[in-house]
mmCIF file of C-alpha atoms in Angstrom:
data_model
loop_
_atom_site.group_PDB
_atom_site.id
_atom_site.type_symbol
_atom_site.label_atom_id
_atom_site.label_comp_id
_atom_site.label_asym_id
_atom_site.label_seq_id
_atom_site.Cartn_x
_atom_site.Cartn_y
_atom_site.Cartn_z
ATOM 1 C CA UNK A 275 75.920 96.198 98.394
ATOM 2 C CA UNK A 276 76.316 93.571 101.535
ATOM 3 C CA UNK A 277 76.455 90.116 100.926
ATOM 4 C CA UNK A 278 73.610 89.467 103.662
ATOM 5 C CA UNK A 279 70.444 92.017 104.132
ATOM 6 C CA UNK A 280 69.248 91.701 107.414
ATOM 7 C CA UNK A 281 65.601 92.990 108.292
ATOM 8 C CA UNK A 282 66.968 95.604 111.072
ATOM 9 C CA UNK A 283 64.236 96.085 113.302
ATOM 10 C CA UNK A 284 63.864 96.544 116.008
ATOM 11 C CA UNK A 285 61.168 94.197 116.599
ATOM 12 C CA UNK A 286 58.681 94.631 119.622
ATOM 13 C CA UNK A 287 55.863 91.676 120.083
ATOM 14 C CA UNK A 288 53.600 90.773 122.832
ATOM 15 C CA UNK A 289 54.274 87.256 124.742
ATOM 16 C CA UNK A 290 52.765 84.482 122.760
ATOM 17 C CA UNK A 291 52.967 85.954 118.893
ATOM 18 C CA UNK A 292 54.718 84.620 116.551
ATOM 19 C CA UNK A 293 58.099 86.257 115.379
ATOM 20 C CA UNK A 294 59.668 86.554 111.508
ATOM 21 C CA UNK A 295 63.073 87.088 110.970
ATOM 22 C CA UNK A 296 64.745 87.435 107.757
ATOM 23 C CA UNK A 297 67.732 87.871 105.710
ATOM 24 C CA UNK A 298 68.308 87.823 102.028
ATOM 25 C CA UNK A 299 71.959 87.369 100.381
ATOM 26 C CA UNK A 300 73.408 87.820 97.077
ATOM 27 C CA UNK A 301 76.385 85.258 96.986
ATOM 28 C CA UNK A 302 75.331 81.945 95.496
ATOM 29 C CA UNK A 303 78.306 80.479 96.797
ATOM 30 C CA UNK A 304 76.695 80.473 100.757
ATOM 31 C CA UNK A 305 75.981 76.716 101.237
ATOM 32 C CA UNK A 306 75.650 76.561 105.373
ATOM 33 C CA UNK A 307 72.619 79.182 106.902
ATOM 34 C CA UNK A 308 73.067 79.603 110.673
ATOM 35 C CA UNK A 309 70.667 81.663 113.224
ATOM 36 C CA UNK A 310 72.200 83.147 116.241
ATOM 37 C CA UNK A 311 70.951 84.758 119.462
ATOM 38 C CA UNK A 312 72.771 87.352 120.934
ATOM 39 C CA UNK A 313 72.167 88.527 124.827
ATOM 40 C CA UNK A 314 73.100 91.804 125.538
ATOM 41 C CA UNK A 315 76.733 91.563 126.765
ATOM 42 C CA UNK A 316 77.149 87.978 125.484
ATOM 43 C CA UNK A 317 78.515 85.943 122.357
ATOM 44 C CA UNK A 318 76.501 84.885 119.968
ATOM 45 C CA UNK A 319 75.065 81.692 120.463
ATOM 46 C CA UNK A 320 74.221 79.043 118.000
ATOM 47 C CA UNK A 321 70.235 78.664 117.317
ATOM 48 C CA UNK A 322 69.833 76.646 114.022
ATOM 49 C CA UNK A 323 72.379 75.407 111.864
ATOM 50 C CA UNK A 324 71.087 74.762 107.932
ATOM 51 C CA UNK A 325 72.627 73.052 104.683
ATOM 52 C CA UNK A 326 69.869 72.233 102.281
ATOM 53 C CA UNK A 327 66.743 74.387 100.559
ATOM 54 C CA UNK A 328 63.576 73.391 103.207
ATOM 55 C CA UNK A 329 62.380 73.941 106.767
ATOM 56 C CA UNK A 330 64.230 72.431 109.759
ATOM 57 C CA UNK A 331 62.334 72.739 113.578
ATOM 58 C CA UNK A 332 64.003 72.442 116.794
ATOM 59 C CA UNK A 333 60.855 72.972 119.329
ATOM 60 C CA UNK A 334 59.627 76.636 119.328
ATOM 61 C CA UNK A 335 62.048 77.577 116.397
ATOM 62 C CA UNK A 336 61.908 76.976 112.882
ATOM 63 C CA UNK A 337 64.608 77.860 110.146
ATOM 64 C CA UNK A 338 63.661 78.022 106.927
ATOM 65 C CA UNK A 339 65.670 78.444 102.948
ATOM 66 C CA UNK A 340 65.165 79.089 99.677
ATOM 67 C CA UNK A 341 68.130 78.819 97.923
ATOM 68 C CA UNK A 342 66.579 79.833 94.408
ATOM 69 C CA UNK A 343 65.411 83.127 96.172
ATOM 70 C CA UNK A 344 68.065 83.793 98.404
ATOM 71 C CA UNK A 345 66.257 84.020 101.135
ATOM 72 C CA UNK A 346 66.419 82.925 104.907
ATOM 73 C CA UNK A 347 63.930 83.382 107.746
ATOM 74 C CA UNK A 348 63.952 82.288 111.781
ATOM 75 C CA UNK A 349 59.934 81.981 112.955
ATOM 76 C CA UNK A 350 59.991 81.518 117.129
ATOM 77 C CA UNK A 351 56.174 80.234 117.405
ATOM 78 C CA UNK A 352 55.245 81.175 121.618
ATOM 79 C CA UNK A 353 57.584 83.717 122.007
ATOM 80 C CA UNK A 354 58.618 84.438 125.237
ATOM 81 C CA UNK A 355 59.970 87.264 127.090
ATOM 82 C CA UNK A 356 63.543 85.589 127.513
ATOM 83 C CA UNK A 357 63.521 85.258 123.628
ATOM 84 C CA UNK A 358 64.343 89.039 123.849
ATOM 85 C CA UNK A 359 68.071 89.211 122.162
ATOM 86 C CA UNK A 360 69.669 90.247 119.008
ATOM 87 C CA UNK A 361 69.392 87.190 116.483
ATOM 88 C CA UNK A 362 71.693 86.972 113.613
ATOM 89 C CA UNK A 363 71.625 85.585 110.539
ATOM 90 C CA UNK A 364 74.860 84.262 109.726
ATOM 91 C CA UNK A 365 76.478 82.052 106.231
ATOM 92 C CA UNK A 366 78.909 80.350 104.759
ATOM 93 C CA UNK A 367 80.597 79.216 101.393
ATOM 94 C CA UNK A 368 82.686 76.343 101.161
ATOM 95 C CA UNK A 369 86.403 77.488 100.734
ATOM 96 C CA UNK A 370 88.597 74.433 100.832
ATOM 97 C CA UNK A 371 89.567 73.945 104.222
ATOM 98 C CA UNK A 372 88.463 77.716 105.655
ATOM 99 C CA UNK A 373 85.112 78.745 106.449
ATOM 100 C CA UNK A 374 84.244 81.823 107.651
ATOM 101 C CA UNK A 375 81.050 83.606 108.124
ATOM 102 C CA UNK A 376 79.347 86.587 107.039
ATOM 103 C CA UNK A 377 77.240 87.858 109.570
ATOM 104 C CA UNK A 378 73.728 89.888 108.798
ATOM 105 C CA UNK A 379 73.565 93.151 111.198
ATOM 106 C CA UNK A 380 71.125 91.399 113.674
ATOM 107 C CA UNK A 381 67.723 92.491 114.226
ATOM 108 C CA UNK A 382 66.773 93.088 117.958
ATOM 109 C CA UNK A 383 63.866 91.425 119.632
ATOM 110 C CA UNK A 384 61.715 92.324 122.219
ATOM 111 C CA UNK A 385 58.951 90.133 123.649
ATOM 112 C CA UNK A 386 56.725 92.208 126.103
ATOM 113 C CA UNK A 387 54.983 90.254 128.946
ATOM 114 C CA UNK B 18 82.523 71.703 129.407
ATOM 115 C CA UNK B 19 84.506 75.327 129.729
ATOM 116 C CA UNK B 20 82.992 77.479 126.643
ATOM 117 C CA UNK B 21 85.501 79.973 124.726
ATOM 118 C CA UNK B 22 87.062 82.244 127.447
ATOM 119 C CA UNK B 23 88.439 85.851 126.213
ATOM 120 C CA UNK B 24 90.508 88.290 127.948
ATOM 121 C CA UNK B 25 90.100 90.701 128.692
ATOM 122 C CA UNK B 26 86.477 91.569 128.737
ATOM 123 C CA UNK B 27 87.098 95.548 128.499
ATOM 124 C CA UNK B 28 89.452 97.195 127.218
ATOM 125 C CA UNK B 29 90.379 100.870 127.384
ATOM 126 C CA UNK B 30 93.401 102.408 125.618
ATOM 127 C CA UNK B 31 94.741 105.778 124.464
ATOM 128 C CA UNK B 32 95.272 106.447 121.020
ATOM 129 C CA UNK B 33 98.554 104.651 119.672
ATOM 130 C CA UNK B 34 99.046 102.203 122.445
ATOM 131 C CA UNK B 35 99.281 98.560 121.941
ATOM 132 C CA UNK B 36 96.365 96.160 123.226
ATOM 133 C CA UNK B 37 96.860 92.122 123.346
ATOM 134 C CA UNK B 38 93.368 90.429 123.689
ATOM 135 C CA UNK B 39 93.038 86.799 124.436
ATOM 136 C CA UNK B 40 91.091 83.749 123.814
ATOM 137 C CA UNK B 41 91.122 80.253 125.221
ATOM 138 C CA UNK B 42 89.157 77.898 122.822
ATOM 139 C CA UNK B 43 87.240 74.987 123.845
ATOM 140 C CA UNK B 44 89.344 71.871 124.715
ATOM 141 C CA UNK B 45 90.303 69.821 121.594
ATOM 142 C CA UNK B 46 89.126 72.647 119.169
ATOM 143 C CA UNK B 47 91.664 72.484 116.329
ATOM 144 C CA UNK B 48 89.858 75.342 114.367
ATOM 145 C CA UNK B 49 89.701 79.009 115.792
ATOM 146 C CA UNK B 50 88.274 81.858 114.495
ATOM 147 C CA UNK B 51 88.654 85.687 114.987
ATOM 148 C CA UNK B 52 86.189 88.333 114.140
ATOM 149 C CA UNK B 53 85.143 91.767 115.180
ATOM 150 C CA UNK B 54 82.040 93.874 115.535
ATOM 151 C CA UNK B 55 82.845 98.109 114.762
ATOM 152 C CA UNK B 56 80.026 100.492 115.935
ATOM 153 C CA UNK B 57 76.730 99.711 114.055
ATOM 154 C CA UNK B 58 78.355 97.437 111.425
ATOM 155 C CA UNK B 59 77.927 93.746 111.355
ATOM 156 C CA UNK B 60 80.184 91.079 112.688
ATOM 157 C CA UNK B 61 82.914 90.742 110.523
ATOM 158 C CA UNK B 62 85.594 87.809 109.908
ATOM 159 C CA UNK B 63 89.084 88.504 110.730
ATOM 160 C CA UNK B 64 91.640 84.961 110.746
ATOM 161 C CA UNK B 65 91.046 81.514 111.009
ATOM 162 C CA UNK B 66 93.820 78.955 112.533
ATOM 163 C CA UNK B 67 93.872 75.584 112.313
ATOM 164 C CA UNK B 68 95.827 74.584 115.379
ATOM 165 C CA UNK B 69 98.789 76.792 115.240
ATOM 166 C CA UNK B 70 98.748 77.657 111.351
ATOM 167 C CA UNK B 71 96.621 80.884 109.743
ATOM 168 C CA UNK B 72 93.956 79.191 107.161
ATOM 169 C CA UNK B 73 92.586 82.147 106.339
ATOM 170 C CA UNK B 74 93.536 86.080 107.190
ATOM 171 C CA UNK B 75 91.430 87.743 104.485
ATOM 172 C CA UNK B 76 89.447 89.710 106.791
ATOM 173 C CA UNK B 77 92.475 91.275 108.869
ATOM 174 C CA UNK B 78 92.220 94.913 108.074
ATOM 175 C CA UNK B 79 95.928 96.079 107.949
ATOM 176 C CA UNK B 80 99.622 94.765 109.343
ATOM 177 C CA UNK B 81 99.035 96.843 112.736
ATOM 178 C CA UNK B 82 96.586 93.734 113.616
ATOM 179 C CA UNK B 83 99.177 90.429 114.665
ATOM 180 C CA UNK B 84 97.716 86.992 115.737
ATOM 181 C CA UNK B 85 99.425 84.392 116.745
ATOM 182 C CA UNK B 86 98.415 80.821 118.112
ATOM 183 C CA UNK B 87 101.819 79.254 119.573
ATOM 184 C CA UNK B 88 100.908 75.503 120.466
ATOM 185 C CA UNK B 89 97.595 75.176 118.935
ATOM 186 C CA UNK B 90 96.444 76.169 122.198
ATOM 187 C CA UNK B 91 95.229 79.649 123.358
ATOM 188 C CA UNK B 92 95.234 82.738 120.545
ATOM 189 C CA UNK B 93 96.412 86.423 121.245
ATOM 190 C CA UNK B 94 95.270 89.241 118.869
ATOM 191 C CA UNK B 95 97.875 92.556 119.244
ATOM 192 C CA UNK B 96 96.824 95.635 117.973
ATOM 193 C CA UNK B 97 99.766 97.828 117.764
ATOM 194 C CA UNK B 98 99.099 100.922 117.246
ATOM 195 C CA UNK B 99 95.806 101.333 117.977
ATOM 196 C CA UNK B 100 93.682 103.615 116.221
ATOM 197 C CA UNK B 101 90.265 105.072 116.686
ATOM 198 C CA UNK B 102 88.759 103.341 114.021
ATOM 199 C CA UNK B 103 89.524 99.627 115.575
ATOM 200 C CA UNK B 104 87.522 100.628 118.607
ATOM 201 C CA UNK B 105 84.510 97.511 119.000
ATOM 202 C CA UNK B 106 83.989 94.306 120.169
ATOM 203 C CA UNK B 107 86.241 91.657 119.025
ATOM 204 C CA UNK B 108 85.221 87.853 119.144
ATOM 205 C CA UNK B 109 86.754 84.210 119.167
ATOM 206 C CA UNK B 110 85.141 81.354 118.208
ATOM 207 C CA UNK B 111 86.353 77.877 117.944
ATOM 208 C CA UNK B 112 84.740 74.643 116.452
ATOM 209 C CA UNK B 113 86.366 71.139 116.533
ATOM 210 C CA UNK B 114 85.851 70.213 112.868
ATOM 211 C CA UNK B 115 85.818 72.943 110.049
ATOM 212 C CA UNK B 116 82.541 72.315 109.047
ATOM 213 C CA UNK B 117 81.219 72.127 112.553
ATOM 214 C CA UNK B 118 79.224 74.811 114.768
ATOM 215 C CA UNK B 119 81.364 77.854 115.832
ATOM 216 C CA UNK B 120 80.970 78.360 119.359
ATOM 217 C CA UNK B 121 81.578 81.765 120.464
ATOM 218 C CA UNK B 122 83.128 83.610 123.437
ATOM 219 C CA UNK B 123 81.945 86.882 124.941
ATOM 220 C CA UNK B 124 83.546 89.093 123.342
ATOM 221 C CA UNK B 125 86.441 91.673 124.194
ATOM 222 C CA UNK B 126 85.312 95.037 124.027
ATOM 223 C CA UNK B 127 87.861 97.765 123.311
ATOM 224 C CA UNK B 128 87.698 101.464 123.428
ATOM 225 C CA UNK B 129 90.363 103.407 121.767
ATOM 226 C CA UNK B 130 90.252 107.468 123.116
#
């Protein structure tokens, strides 16, 4: 079994809905929840970076865990056709000094004019 | 502010060959990461250095994989020989503080025939 389930898609919306993304884990020991975009051809790049159980917004995003459920989700409220990317979940334990993370397999998006 | 550079950006070798991949971190990022994405699998974690020591090389897959990060500056992953199986897209990422954002470059992609 993977550490982190990823919802695979792919995903295809009209401009203006609201997108759910999700992942689910099994290791207790993930502390730190990250969301990443990925462009075709590109890095990933940091969306939302979590810690704590709750909701956390930054504008059009929100990033939401449940720690007793295991469960992680990115909504993008007014999406937009240049939301259209691979996100990625992404988490992290605390190992001492180290801290690497374990990626979800990315779920692509596509937001249709 | 340069972002993580990586060179080079494709790769194409024969089976059995060796392949050196770069990456330039950010300026002043102590911490740098290596991972690697194989055809349809997730992104997985490969080393961590923090400046020129290894942290963390649970995720290398097997001795024919070398990285080395002389200075605390610039990181080269060899791959020597290559085989089929390490064909995919291999990334850096670097973050100033351990517990900080990982920024991410583009990627190298390699193709092993």
């Amino acid at each position: 079994q993977k550490e982190v389930e990823q919802d695979p898609g792919p995903l295809s919306v009209p401009e203006g809905a609201i997108v759910s993304l999700n992942c689910t884990y099994s290791n207790s020991a993930f502390q730190y929840f990250m969301w990443y975009r990925q462009y075709s051809r590109k890095g990933p790049e940091l969306l939302m970076y979590t810690y704590s159980s709750g909701n956390k917004e930054d504008g059009r995003f929100t990033a939401q865990v449940d720690k007793s459920s295991k469960y992680i989700s990115l909504f993008i409220r007014d999406s937009q056709p240049s939301d259209s990317a691979t996100y990625l979940c992404a988490m992290s334990a605390t190992l001492g000094s180290a801290r690497q993370l374990t990626f979800g397999s990315g779920t692509q998006l596509t937001v249709l004019p | 502010e340069a972002g993580v550079t990586q060179f080079p950006s494709h790769s194409v070798i024969e089976k059995g060959q060796t392949v050196t991949l770069r990456c330039d971190p950010i300026s002043g990022h102590d911490n740098l990461y290596w991972y690697r994405r194989v055809m349809g699998k997730e992104i997985k974690f490969l080393l961590h250095f923090v400046k020129e020591s290894k942290q963390d090389e649970s995720g290398m897959p097997n001795n024919r994989f070398l990285a080395e990060r002389t200075g605390g500056t610039y990181s080269t992953l060899k791959v020597q020989p290559a085989e089929l199986e390490d064909s995919g897209v291999y990334f850096c990422a670097s973050s100033q503080e351990v517990r900080e954002t990982q920024y991410f470059g583009p990627g190298t992609r390699l193709l092993v025939l």
